[in-house]
Tab-separated table of N, CA and C in Angstrom:
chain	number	residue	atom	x	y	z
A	17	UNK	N	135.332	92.699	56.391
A	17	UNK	CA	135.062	91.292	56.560
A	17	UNK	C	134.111	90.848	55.466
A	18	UNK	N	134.299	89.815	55.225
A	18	UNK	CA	133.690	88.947	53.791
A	18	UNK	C	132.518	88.379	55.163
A	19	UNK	N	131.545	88.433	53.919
A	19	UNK	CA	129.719	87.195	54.312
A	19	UNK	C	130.311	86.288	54.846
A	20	UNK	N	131.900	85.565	53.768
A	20	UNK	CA	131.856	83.987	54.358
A	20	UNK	C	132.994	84.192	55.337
A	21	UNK	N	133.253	85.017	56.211
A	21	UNK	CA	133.950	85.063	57.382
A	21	UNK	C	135.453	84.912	56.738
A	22	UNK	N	135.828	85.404	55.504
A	22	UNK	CA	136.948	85.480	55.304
A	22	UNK	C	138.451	86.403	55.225
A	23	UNK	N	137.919	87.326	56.337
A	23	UNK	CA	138.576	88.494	56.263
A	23	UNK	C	138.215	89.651	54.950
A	24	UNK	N	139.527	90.426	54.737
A	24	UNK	CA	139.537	91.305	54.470
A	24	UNK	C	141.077	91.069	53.291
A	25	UNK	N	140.708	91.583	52.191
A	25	UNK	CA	142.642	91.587	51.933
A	25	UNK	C	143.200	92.923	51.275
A	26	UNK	N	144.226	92.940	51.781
A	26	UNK	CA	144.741	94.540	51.281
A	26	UNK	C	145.101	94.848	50.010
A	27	UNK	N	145.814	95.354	49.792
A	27	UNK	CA	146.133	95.998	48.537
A	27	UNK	C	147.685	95.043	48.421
A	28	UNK	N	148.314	94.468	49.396
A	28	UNK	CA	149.199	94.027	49.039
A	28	UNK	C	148.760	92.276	49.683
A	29	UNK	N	148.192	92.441	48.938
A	29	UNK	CA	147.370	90.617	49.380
A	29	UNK	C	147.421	89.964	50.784
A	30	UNK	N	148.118	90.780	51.487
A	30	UNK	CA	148.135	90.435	53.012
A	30	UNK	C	146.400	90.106	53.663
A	31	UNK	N	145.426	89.088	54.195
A	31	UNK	CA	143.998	89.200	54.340
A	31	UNK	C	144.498	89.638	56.225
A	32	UNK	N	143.257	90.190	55.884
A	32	UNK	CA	143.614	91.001	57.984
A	32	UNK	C	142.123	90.100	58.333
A	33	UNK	N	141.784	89.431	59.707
A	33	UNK	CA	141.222	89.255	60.031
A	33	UNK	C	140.410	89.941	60.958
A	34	UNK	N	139.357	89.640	61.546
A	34	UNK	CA	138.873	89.913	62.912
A	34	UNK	C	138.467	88.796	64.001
A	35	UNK	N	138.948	88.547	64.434
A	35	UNK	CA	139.084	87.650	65.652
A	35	UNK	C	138.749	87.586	67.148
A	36	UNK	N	137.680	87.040	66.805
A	36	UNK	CA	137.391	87.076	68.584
A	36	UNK	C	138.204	86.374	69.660
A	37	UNK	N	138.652	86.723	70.585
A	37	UNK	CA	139.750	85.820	71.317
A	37	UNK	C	138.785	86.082	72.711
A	38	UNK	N	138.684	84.769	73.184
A	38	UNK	CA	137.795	84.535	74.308
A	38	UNK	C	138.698	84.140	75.240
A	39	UNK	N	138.648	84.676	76.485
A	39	UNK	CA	139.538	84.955	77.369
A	39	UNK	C	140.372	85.823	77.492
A	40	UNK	N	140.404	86.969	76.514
A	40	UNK	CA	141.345	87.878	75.726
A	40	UNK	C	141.936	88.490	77.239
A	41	UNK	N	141.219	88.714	78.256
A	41	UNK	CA	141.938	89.566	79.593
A	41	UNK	C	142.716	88.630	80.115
A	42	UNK	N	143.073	87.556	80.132
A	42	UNK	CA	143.585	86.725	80.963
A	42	UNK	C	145.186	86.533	79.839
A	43	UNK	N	146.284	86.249	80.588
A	43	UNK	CA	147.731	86.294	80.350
A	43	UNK	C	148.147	85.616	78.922
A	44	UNK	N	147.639	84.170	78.465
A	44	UNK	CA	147.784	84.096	77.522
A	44	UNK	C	146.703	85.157	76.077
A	45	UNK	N	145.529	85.022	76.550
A	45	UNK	CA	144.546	85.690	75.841
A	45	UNK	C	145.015	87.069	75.494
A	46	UNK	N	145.796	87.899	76.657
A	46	UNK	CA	145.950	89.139	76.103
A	46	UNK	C	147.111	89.287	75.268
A	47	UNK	N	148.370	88.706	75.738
A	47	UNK	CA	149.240	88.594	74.698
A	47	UNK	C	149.137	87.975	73.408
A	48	UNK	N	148.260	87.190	73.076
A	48	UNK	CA	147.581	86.748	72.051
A	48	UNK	C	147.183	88.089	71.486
A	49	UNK	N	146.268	88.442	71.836
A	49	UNK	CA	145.664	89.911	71.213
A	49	UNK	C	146.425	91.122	70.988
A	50	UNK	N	147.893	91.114	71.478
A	50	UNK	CA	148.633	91.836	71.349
A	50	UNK	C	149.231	91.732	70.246
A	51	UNK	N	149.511	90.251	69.754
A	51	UNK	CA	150.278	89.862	68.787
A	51	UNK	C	149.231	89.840	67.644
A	52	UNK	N	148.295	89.870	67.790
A	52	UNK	CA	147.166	89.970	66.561
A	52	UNK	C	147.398	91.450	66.008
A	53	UNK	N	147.269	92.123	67.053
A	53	UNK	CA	146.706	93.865	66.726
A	53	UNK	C	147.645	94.486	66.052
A	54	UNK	N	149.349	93.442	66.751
A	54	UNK	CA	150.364	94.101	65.872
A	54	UNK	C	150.952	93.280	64.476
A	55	UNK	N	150.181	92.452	64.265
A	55	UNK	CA	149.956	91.667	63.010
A	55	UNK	C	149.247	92.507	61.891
A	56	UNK	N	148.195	93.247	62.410
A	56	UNK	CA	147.341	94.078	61.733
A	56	UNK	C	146.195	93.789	61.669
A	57	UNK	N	145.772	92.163	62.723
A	57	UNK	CA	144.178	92.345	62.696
A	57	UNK	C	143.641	92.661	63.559
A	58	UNK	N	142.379	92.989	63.544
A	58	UNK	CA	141.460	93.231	64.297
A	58	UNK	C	140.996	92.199	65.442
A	59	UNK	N	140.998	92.720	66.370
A	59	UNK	CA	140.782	91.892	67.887
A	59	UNK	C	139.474	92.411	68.613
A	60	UNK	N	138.604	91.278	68.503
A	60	UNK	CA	137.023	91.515	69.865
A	60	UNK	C	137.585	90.566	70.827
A	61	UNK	N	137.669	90.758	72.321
A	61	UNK	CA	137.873	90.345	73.347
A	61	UNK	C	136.569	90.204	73.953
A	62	UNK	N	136.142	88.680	74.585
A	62	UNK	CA	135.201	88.511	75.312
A	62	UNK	C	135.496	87.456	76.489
A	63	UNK	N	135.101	87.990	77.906
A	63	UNK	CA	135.925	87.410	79.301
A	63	UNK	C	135.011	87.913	80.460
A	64	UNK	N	134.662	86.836	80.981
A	64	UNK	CA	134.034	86.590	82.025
A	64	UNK	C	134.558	87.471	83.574
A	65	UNK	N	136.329	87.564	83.269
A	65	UNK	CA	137.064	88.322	84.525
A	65	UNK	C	136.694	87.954	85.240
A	66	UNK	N	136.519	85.831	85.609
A	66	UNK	CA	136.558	85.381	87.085
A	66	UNK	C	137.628	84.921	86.719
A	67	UNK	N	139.046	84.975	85.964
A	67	UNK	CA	140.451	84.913	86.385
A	67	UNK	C	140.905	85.837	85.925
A	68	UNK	N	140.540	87.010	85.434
A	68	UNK	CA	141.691	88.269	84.839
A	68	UNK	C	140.614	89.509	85.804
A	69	UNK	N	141.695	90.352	85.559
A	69	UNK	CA	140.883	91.827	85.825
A	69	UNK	C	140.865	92.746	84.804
A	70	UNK	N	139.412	93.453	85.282
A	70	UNK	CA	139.299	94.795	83.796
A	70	UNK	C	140.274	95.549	83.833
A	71	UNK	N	140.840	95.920	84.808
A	71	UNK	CA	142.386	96.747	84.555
A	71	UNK	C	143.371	96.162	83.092
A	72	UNK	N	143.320	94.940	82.764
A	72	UNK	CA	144.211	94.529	82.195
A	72	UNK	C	143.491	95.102	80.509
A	73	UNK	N	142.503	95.463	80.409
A	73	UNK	CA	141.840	95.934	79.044
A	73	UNK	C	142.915	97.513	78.666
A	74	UNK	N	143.040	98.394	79.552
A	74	UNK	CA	143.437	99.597	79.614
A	74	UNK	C	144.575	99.698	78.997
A	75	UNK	N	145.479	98.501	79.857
A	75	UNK	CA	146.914	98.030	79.172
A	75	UNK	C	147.069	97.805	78.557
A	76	UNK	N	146.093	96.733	77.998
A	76	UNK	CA	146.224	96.500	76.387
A	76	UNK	C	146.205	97.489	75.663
A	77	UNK	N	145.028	98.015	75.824
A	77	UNK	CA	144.865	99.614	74.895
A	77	UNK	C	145.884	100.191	74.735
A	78	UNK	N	146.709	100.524	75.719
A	78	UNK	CA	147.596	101.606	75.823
A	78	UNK	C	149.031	101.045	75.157
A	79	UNK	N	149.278	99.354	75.316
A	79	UNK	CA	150.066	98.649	74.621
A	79	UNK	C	149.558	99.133	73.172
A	80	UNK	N	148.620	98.455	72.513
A	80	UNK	CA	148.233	98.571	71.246
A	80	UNK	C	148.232	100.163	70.842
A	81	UNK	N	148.230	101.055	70.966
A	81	UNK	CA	147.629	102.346	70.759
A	81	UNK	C	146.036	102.184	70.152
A	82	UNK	N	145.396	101.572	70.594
A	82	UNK	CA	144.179	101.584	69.913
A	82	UNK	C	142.824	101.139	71.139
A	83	UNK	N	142.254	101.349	70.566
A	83	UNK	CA	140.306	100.489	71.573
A	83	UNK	C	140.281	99.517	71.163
A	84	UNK	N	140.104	98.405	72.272
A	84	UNK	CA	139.827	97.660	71.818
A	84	UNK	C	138.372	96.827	72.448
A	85	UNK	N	137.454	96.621	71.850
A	85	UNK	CA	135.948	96.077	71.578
A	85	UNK	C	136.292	94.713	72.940
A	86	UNK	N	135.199	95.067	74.191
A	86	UNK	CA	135.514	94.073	75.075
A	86	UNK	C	133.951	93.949	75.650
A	87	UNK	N	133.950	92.884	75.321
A	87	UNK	CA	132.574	91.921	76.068
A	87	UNK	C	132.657	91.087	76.994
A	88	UNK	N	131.827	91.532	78.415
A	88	UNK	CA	132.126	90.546	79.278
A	88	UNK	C	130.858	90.097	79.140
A	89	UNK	N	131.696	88.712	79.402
A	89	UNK	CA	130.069	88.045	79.198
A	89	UNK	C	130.381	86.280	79.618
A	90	UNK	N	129.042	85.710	80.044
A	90	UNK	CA	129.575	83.982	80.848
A	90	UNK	C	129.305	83.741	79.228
A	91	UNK	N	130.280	83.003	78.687
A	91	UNK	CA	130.058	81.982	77.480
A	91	UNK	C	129.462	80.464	77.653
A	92	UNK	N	129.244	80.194	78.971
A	92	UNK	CA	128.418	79.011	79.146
A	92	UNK	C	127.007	79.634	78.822
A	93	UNK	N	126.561	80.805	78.835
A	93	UNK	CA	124.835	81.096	78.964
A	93	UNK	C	125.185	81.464	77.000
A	94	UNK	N	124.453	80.393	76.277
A	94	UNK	CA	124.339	80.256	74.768
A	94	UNK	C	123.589	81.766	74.303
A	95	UNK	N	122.310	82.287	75.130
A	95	UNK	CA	121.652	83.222	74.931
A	95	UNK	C	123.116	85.167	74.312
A	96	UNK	N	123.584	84.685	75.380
A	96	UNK	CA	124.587	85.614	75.391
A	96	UNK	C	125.646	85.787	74.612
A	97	UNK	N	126.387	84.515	74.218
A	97	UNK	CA	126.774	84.307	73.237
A	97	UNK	C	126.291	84.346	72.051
A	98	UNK	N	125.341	84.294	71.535
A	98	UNK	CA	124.727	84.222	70.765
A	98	UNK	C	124.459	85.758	70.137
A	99	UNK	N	124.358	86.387	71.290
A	99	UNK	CA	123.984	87.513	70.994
A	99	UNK	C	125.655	88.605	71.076
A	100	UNK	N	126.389	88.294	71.264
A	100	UNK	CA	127.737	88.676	71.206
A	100	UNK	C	128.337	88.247	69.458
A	101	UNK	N	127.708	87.545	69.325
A	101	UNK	CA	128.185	87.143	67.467
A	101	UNK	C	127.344	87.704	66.538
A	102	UNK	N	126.044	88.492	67.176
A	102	UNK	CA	125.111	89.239	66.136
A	102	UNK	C	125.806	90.357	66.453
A	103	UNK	N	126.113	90.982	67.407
A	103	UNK	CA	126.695	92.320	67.893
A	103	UNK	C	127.961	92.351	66.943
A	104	UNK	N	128.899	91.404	67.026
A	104	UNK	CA	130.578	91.333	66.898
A	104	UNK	C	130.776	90.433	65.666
A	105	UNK	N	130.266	90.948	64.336
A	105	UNK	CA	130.713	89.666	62.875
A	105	UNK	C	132.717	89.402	62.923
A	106	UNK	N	132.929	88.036	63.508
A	106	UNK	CA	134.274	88.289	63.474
A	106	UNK	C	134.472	86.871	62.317
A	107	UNK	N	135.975	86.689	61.572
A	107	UNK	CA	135.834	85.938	61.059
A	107	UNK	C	136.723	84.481	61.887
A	108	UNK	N	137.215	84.763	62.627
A	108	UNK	CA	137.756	83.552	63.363
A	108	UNK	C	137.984	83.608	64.827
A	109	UNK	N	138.046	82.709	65.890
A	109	UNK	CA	137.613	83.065	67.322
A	109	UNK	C	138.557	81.317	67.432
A	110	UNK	N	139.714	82.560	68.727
A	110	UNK	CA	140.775	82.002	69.706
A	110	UNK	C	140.358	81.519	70.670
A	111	UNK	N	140.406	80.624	71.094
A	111	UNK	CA	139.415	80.282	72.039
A	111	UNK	C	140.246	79.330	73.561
A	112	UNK	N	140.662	80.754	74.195
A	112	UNK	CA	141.361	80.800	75.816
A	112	UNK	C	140.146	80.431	76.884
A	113	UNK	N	138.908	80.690	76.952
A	113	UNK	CA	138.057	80.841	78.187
A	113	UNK	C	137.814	79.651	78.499
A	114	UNK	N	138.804	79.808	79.677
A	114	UNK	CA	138.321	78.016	80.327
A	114	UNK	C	138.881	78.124	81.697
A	115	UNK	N	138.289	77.026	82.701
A	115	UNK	CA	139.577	77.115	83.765
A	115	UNK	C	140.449	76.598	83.618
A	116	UNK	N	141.190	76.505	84.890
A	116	UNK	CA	142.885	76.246	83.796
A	116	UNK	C	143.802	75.642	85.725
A	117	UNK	N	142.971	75.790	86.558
A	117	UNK	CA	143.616	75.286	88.229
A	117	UNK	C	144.026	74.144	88.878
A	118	UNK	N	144.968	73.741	88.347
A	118	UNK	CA	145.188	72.244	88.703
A	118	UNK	C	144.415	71.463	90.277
A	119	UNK	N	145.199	72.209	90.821
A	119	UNK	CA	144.163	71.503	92.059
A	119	UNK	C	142.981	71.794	92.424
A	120	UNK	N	142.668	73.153	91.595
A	120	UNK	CA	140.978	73.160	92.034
A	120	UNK	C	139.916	72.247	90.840
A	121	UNK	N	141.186	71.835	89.954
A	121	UNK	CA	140.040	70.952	88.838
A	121	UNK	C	140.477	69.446	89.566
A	122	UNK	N	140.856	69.132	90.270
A	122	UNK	CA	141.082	68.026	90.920
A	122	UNK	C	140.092	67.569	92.053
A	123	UNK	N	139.775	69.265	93.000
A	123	UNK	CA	139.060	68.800	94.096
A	123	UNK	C	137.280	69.307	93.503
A	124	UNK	N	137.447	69.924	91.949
A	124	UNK	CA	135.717	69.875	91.423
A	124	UNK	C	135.958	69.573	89.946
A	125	UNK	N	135.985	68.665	89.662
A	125	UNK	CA	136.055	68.323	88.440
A	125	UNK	C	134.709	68.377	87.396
A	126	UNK	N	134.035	68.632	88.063
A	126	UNK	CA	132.433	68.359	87.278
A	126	UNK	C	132.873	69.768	86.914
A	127	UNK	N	132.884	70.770	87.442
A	127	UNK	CA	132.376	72.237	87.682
A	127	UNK	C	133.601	72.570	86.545
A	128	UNK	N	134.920	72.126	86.364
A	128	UNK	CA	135.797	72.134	85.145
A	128	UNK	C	135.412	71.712	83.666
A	129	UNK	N	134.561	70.415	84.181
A	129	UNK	CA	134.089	70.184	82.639
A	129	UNK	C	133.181	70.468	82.592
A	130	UNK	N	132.035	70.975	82.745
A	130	UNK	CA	130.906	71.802	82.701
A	130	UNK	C	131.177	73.372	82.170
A	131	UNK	N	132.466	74.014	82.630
A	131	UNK	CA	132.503	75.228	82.562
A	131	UNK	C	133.523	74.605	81.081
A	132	UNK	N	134.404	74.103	80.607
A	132	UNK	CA	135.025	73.959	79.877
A	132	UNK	C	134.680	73.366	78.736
A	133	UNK	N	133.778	72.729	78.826
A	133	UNK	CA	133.171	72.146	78.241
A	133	UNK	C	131.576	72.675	77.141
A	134	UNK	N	130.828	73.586	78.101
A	134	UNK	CA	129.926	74.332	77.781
A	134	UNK	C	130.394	75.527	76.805
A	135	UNK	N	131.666	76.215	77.749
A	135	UNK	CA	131.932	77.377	77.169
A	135	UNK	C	132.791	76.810	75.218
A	136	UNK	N	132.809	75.822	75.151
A	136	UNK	CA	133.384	75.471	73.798
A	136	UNK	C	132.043	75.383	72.939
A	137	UNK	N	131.254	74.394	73.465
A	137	UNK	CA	130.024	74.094	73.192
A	137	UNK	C	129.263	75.445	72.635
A	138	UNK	N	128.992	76.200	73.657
A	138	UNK	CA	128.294	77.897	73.059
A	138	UNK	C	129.334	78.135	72.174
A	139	UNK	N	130.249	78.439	72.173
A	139	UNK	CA	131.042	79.237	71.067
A	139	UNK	C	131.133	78.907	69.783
A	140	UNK	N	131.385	77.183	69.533
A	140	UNK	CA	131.271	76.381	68.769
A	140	UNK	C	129.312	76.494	68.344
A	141	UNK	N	128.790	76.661	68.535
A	141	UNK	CA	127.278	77.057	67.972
A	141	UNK	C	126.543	78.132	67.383
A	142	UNK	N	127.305	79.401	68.321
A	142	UNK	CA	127.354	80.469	68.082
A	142	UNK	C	128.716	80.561	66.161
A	143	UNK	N	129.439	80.188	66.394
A	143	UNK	CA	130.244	80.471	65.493
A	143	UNK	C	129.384	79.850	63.907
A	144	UNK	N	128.195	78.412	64.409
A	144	UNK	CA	128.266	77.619	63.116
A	144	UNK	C	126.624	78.428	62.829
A	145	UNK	N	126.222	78.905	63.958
A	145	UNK	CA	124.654	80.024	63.463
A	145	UNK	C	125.632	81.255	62.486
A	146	UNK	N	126.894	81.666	62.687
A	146	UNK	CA	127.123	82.964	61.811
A	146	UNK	C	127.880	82.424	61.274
A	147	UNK	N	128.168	81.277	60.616
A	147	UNK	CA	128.933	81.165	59.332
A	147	UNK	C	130.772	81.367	59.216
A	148	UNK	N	131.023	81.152	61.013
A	148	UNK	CA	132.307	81.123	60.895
A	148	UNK	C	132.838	79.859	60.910
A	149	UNK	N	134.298	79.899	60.508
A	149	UNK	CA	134.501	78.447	60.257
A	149	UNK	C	136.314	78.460	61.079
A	150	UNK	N	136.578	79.398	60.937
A	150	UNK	CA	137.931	78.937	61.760
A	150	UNK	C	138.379	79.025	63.130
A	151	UNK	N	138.688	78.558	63.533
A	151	UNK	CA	138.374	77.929	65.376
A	151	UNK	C	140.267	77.805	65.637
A	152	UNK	N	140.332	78.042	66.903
A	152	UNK	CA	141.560	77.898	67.267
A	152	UNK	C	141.120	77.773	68.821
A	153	UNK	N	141.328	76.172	69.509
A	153	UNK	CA	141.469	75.730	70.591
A	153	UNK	C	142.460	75.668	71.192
A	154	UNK	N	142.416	76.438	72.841
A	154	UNK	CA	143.797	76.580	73.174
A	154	UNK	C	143.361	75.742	74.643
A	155	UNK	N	144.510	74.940	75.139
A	155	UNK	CA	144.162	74.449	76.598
A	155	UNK	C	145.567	74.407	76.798
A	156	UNK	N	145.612	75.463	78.347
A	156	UNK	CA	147.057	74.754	78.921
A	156	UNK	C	146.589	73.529	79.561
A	157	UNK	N	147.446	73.062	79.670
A	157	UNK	CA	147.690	71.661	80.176
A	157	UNK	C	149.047	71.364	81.084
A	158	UNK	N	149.057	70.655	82.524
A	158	UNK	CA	150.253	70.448	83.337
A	158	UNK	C	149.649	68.907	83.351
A	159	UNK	N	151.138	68.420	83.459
A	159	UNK	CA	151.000	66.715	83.349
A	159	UNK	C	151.663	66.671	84.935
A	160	UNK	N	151.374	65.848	85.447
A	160	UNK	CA	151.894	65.321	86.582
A	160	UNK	C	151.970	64.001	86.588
A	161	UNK	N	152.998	63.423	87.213
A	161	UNK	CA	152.864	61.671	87.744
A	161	UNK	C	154.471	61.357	88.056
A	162	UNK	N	154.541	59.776	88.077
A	162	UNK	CA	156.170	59.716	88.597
A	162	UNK	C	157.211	60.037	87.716
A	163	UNK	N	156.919	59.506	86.273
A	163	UNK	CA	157.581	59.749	85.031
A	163	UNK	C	158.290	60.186	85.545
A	164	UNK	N	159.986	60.578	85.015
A	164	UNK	CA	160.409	61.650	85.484
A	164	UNK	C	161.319	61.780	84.017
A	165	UNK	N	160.412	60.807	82.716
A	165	UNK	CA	160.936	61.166	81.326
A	165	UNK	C	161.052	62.664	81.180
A	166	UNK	N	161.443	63.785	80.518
A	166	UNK	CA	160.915	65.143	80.369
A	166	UNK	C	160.101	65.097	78.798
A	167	UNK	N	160.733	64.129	77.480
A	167	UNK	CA	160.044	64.065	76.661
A	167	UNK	C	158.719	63.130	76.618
A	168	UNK	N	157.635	64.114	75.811
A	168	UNK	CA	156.924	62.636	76.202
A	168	UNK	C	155.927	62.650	74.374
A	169	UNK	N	155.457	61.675	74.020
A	169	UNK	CA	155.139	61.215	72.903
A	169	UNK	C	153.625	61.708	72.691
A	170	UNK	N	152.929	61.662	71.459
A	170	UNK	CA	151.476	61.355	71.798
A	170	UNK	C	151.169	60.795	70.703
């Protein structure tokens, strides 16, 4: 990894990264990291596992043939984060950790954008104290209403 968070490049100009993917245990996050590792970069996984389980780290491993570097940790507490980016120099960070429950972000909505909101917030701070610069925001999203268009515009 380059000072300015720019990877690495091979001998055949291919640059390999290292990438933190936050949420990495959870369904999109890990297949994400699957498709990284067999890309050829390097994957740090960091996940709270209040929606995935540590079982799912093993699998990966055993998918990837390799270890792979896993931090659990709340990304709303900045302290921690913070200290997960002095531990882990990565040069770009996927960024899955969020809730994601339709009806439970309906009946607590504060507690969605607080947790969704924060956890971007730390990461996004943490990333601009170490000099990273490439960010990849992921949100599923379900639309509901009467519509019953299937395409829809934005």
């Amino acid at each position: 990894m380059s000072a300015a968070g720019n990877g690495r490049r091979r001998d055949d100009g291919v640059v390999i990264l290292r990438v933190l993917v936050t949420g990495g245990a959870g369904y999109i996050g890990s297949h994400t990291a699957l498709q990284l590792l067999a890309a050829g970069h390097q994957v740090v996984i960091a996940d709270d596992f209040s929606n995935a389980k540590p079982s799912v780290i093993a699998r990966l491993e055993e998918l990837a043939g390799q270890p792979i570097p896993v931090h659990r940790v709340d990304l709303t507490d900045r302290a921690a984060t913070a200290a997960l980016f002095a531990a882990e120099p990565v040069d770009a960070v996927i960024h899955f950790a969020g809730f994601k429950a339709v009806g439970e972000s309906v009946a607590q909505p504060l507690d969605y954008y607080e947790n969704n909101l924060d956890t971007t917030f730390s990461v996004l701070r943490a990333m601009a104290a170490h000099g990273v610069r490439k960010f990849v925001f992921s949100s599923s999203a379900t639309v509901y209403g009467e519509n019953p268009t299937l395409q829809r515009t934005e």
